[in-house]
mmCIF file of C-alpha atoms in Angstrom:
data_model
loop_
_atom_site.group_PDB
_atom_site.id
_atom_site.type_symbol
_atom_site.label_atom_id
_atom_site.label_comp_id
_atom_site.label_asym_id
_atom_site.label_seq_id
_atom_site.Cartn_x
_atom_site.Cartn_y
_atom_site.Cartn_z
ATOM 1 C CA MET A 650 -12.202 -4.595 5.302
ATOM 2 C CA THR A 651 -9.091 -6.732 5.249
ATOM 3 C CA THR A 652 -5.391 -5.951 5.093
ATOM 4 C CA PHE A 653 -2.353 -8.080 4.293
ATOM 5 C CA MET A 654 0.915 -7.670 6.178
ATOM 6 C CA GLU A 655 3.940 -9.585 7.377
ATOM 7 C CA ALA A 656 3.032 -11.929 10.221
ATOM 8 C CA ASP A 657 5.427 -10.265 12.674
ATOM 9 C CA SER A 658 3.802 -6.872 11.927
ATOM 10 C CA VAL A 659 0.295 -7.945 12.968
ATOM 11 C CA PRO A 660 0.794 -7.284 16.743
ATOM 12 C CA LEU A 661 2.298 -3.845 15.994
ATOM 13 C CA TRP A 662 -0.551 -3.080 13.575
ATOM 14 C CA ARG A 663 -3.079 -3.982 16.260
ATOM 15 C CA GLU A 664 -1.436 -1.555 18.710
ATOM 16 C CA ILE A 665 -0.964 1.328 16.270
ATOM 17 C CA SER A 666 -4.165 0.936 14.316
ATOM 18 C CA VAL A 667 -6.398 1.160 17.370
ATOM 19 C CA THR A 668 -5.142 4.714 17.848
ATOM 20 C CA LEU A 669 -5.088 5.600 14.153
ATOM 21 C CA MET A 670 -8.318 3.984 13.064
ATOM 22 C CA ASP A 671 -10.413 4.865 16.093
ATOM 23 C CA ALA A 672 -9.268 8.480 15.881
ATOM 24 C CA ALA A 673 -10.009 8.599 12.151
ATOM 25 C CA ASN A 674 -13.236 6.618 12.176
ATOM 26 C CA PRO A 675 -14.516 5.122 15.429
ATOM 27 C CA GLY A 676 -15.571 1.521 14.985
ATOM 28 C CA LEU A 677 -13.733 1.006 11.680
ATOM 29 C CA TYR A 678 -10.814 -0.751 13.367
ATOM 30 C CA ALA A 679 -13.052 -3.524 14.640
ATOM 31 C CA ARG A 680 -13.954 -4.398 11.051
ATOM 32 C CA ILE A 681 -10.356 -4.775 9.817
ATOM 33 C CA VAL A 682 -9.082 -8.321 9.483
ATOM 34 C CA PRO A 683 -5.250 -8.523 9.192
ATOM 35 C CA VAL A 684 -4.081 -11.460 7.085
ATOM 36 C CA PRO A 685 -0.501 -12.531 7.969
ATOM 37 C CA LEU A 686 2.102 -12.894 5.231
ATOM 38 C CA PRO A 687 3.834 -14.749 3.757
ATOM 39 C CA SER A 688 0.970 -16.827 2.528
ATOM 40 C CA PRO A 689 0.852 -18.548 -0.846
ATOM 41 C CA ARG A 690 -2.893 -17.870 -0.915
ATOM 42 C CA ALA A 691 -2.680 -14.136 -0.109
ATOM 43 C CA PRO A 692 -2.827 -12.763 -3.677
ATOM 44 C CA ARG A 693 -5.705 -15.077 -4.595
ATOM 45 C CA ASP A 694 -7.513 -14.281 -1.342
ATOM 46 C CA ALA A 695 -7.100 -10.523 -1.844
ATOM 47 C CA ILE A 696 -8.559 -10.708 -5.350
ATOM 48 C CA ARG A 697 -11.460 -12.876 -4.182
ATOM 49 C CA LEU A 698 -12.262 -10.700 -1.167
ATOM 50 C CA ASN A 699 -12.158 -7.557 -3.301
ATOM 51 C CA ARG A 700 -14.353 -9.183 -5.950
ATOM 52 C CA GLU A 701 -16.833 -10.012 -3.181
ATOM 53 C CA GLY A 702 -17.012 -6.314 -2.355
ATOM 54 C CA LEU A 703 -14.625 -6.160 0.600
ATOM 55 C CA PHE A 704 -12.375 -3.135 0.861
ATOM 56 C CA VAL A 705 -8.777 -4.484 0.725
ATOM 57 C CA LEU A 706 -6.314 -2.207 2.510
ATOM 58 C CA THR A 707 -2.760 -2.659 1.243
ATOM 59 C CA PHE A 708 0.542 -0.958 1.898
ATOM 60 C CA PRO A 709 2.875 0.019 -0.971
ATOM 61 C CA GLU A 710 5.872 -1.094 1.096
ATOM 62 C CA PHE A 711 4.776 -4.742 1.112
ATOM 63 C CA THR A 712 4.331 -7.462 -1.450
ATOM 64 C CA MET A 713 2.065 -10.494 -1.159
ATOM 65 C CA GLY A 714 4.323 -12.713 -3.203
ATOM 66 C CA GLU A 715 7.653 -12.596 -4.986
ATOM 67 C CA LEU A 716 9.648 -9.388 -4.876
ATOM 68 C CA PRO A 717 8.631 -7.192 -7.807
ATOM 69 C CA LYS A 718 10.939 -7.297 -10.820
ATOM 70 C CA ARG A 719 10.128 -3.754 -11.958
ATOM 71 C CA THR A 720 11.340 -0.603 -10.273
ATOM 72 C CA VAL A 721 10.532 3.094 -9.979
ATOM 73 C CA ARG A 722 12.409 6.095 -8.626
ATOM 74 C CA PHE A 723 11.158 6.881 -5.144
ATOM 75 C CA LEU A 724 12.773 9.264 -2.667
ATOM 76 C CA GLY A 725 15.867 9.470 -4.855
ATOM 77 C CA ALA A 726 16.415 5.707 -4.993
ATOM 78 C CA GLU A 727 15.459 2.783 -7.176
ATOM 79 C CA VAL A 728 12.757 0.778 -5.387
ATOM 80 C CA ARG A 729 10.786 -2.359 -6.119
ATOM 81 C CA ALA A 730 7.381 -1.301 -7.423
ATOM 82 C CA VAL A 731 4.599 -3.404 -5.938
ATOM 83 C CA ASP A 732 1.942 -3.538 -8.655
ATOM 84 C CA GLY A 733 -0.499 -5.999 -7.089
ATOM 85 C CA VAL A 734 -3.052 -3.332 -6.196
ATOM 86 C CA ALA A 735 -3.182 -2.068 -9.789
ATOM 87 C CA ARG A 736 -3.480 -5.669 -11.021
ATOM 88 C CA MET A 737 -6.303 -6.386 -8.579
ATOM 89 C CA ALA A 738 -8.095 -3.176 -9.608
ATOM 90 C CA TRP A 739 -7.811 -4.141 -13.277
ATOM 91 C CA LEU A 740 -8.934 -7.745 -12.718
ATOM 92 C CA ASN A 741 -11.925 -6.769 -10.586
ATOM 93 C CA LYS A 742 -12.820 -3.606 -12.521
ATOM 94 C CA ARG A 743 -12.534 -1.607 -9.287
ATOM 95 C CA ASP A 744 -10.822 1.613 -8.336
ATOM 96 C CA MET A 745 -7.633 1.992 -6.346
ATOM 97 C CA LEU A 746 -8.418 4.476 -3.606
ATOM 98 C CA PRO A 747 -5.262 6.136 -2.231
ATOM 99 C CA LEU A 748 -5.592 7.165 1.393
ATOM 100 C CA ILE A 749 -3.393 8.355 4.207
ATOM 101 C CA PHE A 750 -3.667 9.218 7.867
ATOM 102 C CA ARG A 751 -2.892 12.875 8.507
ATOM 103 C CA SER A 752 -1.946 14.075 11.956
ATOM 104 C CA ARG A 753 -4.422 16.625 13.278
ATOM 105 C CA GLY A 754 -1.822 17.860 15.749
ATOM 106 C CA ASP A 755 -3.813 16.922 18.831
ATOM 107 C CA GLY A 756 -2.666 13.300 19.016
ATOM 108 C CA ARG A 757 -5.488 12.331 16.692
ATOM 109 C CA TYR A 758 -5.549 11.519 13.013
ATOM 110 C CA ALA A 759 -7.809 12.200 10.069
ATOM 111 C CA LEU A 760 -8.279 9.643 7.322
ATOM 112 C CA ARG A 761 -7.831 11.436 3.992
ATOM 113 C CA PHE A 762 -8.956 9.892 0.724
ATOM 114 C CA TYR A 763 -7.557 10.969 -2.649
ATOM 115 C CA PRO A 764 -9.149 10.658 -6.103
ATOM 116 C CA PRO A 765 -9.630 7.041 -7.203
ATOM 117 C CA ILE A 766 -7.422 5.475 -9.866
ATOM 118 C CA ARG A 767 -8.503 2.674 -12.207
ATOM 119 C CA PRO A 768 -6.187 1.070 -14.762
ATOM 120 C CA ALA A 769 -7.708 1.422 -18.235
ATOM 121 C CA GLY A 770 -6.385 -1.968 -19.300
ATOM 122 C CA LYS A 771 -3.741 -4.581 -18.583
ATOM 123 C CA GLU A 772 -1.158 -2.509 -20.459
ATOM 124 C CA ASP A 773 -1.892 0.390 -18.058
ATOM 125 C CA ILE A 774 -1.010 -1.524 -14.854
ATOM 126 C CA PHE A 775 2.634 -0.440 -14.760
ATOM 127 C CA GLY A 776 1.824 3.159 -15.733
ATOM 128 C CA VAL A 777 -0.720 3.382 -12.913
ATOM 129 C CA THR A 778 1.807 1.822 -10.528
ATOM 130 C CA ALA A 779 4.465 4.411 -11.445
ATOM 131 C CA ALA A 780 1.916 7.233 -11.074
ATOM 132 C CA PHE A 781 0.912 5.884 -7.665
ATOM 133 C CA TYR A 782 4.530 5.884 -6.464
ATOM 134 C CA ARG A 783 4.881 9.527 -7.584
ATOM 135 C CA TRP A 784 1.750 10.349 -5.550
ATOM 136 C CA PHE A 785 3.072 8.327 -2.602
ATOM 137 C CA GLU A 786 6.445 10.115 -2.721
ATOM 138 C CA GLN A 787 4.690 13.501 -2.558
ATOM 139 C CA ARG A 788 2.769 12.433 0.545
ATOM 140 C CA VAL A 789 5.938 11.181 2.287
ATOM 141 C CA LEU A 790 7.822 14.383 1.419
ATOM 142 C CA GLU A 791 4.975 16.504 2.819
ATOM 143 C CA GLU A 792 5.250 14.864 6.250
ATOM 144 C CA PRO A 793 8.244 12.506 6.382
ATOM 145 C CA HIS A 794 8.079 12.276 10.173
ATOM 146 C CA THR A 795 4.678 10.566 9.947
ATOM 147 C CA TRP A 796 5.734 7.756 7.617
ATOM 148 C CA LEU A 797 6.177 4.726 9.861
ATOM 149 C CA SER A 798 7.866 2.528 7.263
ATOM 150 C CA TRP A 799 11.415 3.879 6.960
ATOM 151 C CA ALA A 800 12.843 0.530 8.126
ATOM 152 C CA PHE A 801 10.725 -1.354 5.589
ATOM 153 C CA PHE A 802 11.817 1.095 2.899
ATOM 154 C CA LYS A 803 15.422 0.122 3.495
ATOM 155 C CA SER A 804 14.909 -3.615 3.942
ATOM 156 C CA HIS A 805 12.064 -4.367 1.501
ATOM 157 C CA MET A 806 11.806 -1.668 -1.124
ATOM 158 C CA LEU A 807 15.326 -0.555 -1.995
ATOM 159 C CA VAL A 808 16.960 -2.366 -4.885
ATOM 160 C CA PRO A 809 20.540 -3.300 -3.921
ATOM 161 C CA ARG A 810 23.220 -1.679 -6.052
ATOM 162 C CA GLY A 811 24.098 -3.848 -9.016
ATOM 163 C CA ALA A 812 20.859 -5.840 -8.878
ATOM 164 C CA LYS A 813 19.048 -6.419 -12.178
ATOM 165 C CA SER A 814 15.607 -4.872 -12.523
ATOM 166 C CA ALA A 815 13.235 -3.721 -15.235
ATOM 167 C CA PRO A 816 12.531 -0.005 -14.694
ATOM 168 C CA LEU A 817 9.046 1.369 -15.111
ATOM 169 C CA THR A 818 8.631 4.490 -17.168
ATOM 170 C CA ARG A 819 8.472 7.591 -15.022
#
């Protein structure tokens, strides 16, 4: 398994993920390789690693390249819609597998998988992306106190007022 994240987030991920991953699935953490961003090779590497059969863990708050031009409504705001996962799924003919960590209430977490999503074709990439953000919003609203990315939401996802964007259909 590999995951892509901002370079300055890697130390924090290592600290948090030991608790999250070991509680959810002992031993899984040791098999996760964080790849620091920005990296001009990250999108290509993610596609290649996924094509080779590696599970690529991504976060909807991050982008591996340029900021997305398209937006969706998320938590009452217009946000940049990262569509790289849907593109990778389409290119590699693989499923997107939404998952979250749910608090068990005892300081431990359970890894919960949701039904897989696969774009039917290239024209479906943005529709799948919009549907994913609706799913993601529901999960955040169910347990907002467990979402660790509020700061990233404000600094990376929100589209500044007056900025030009191409909305996705909702």
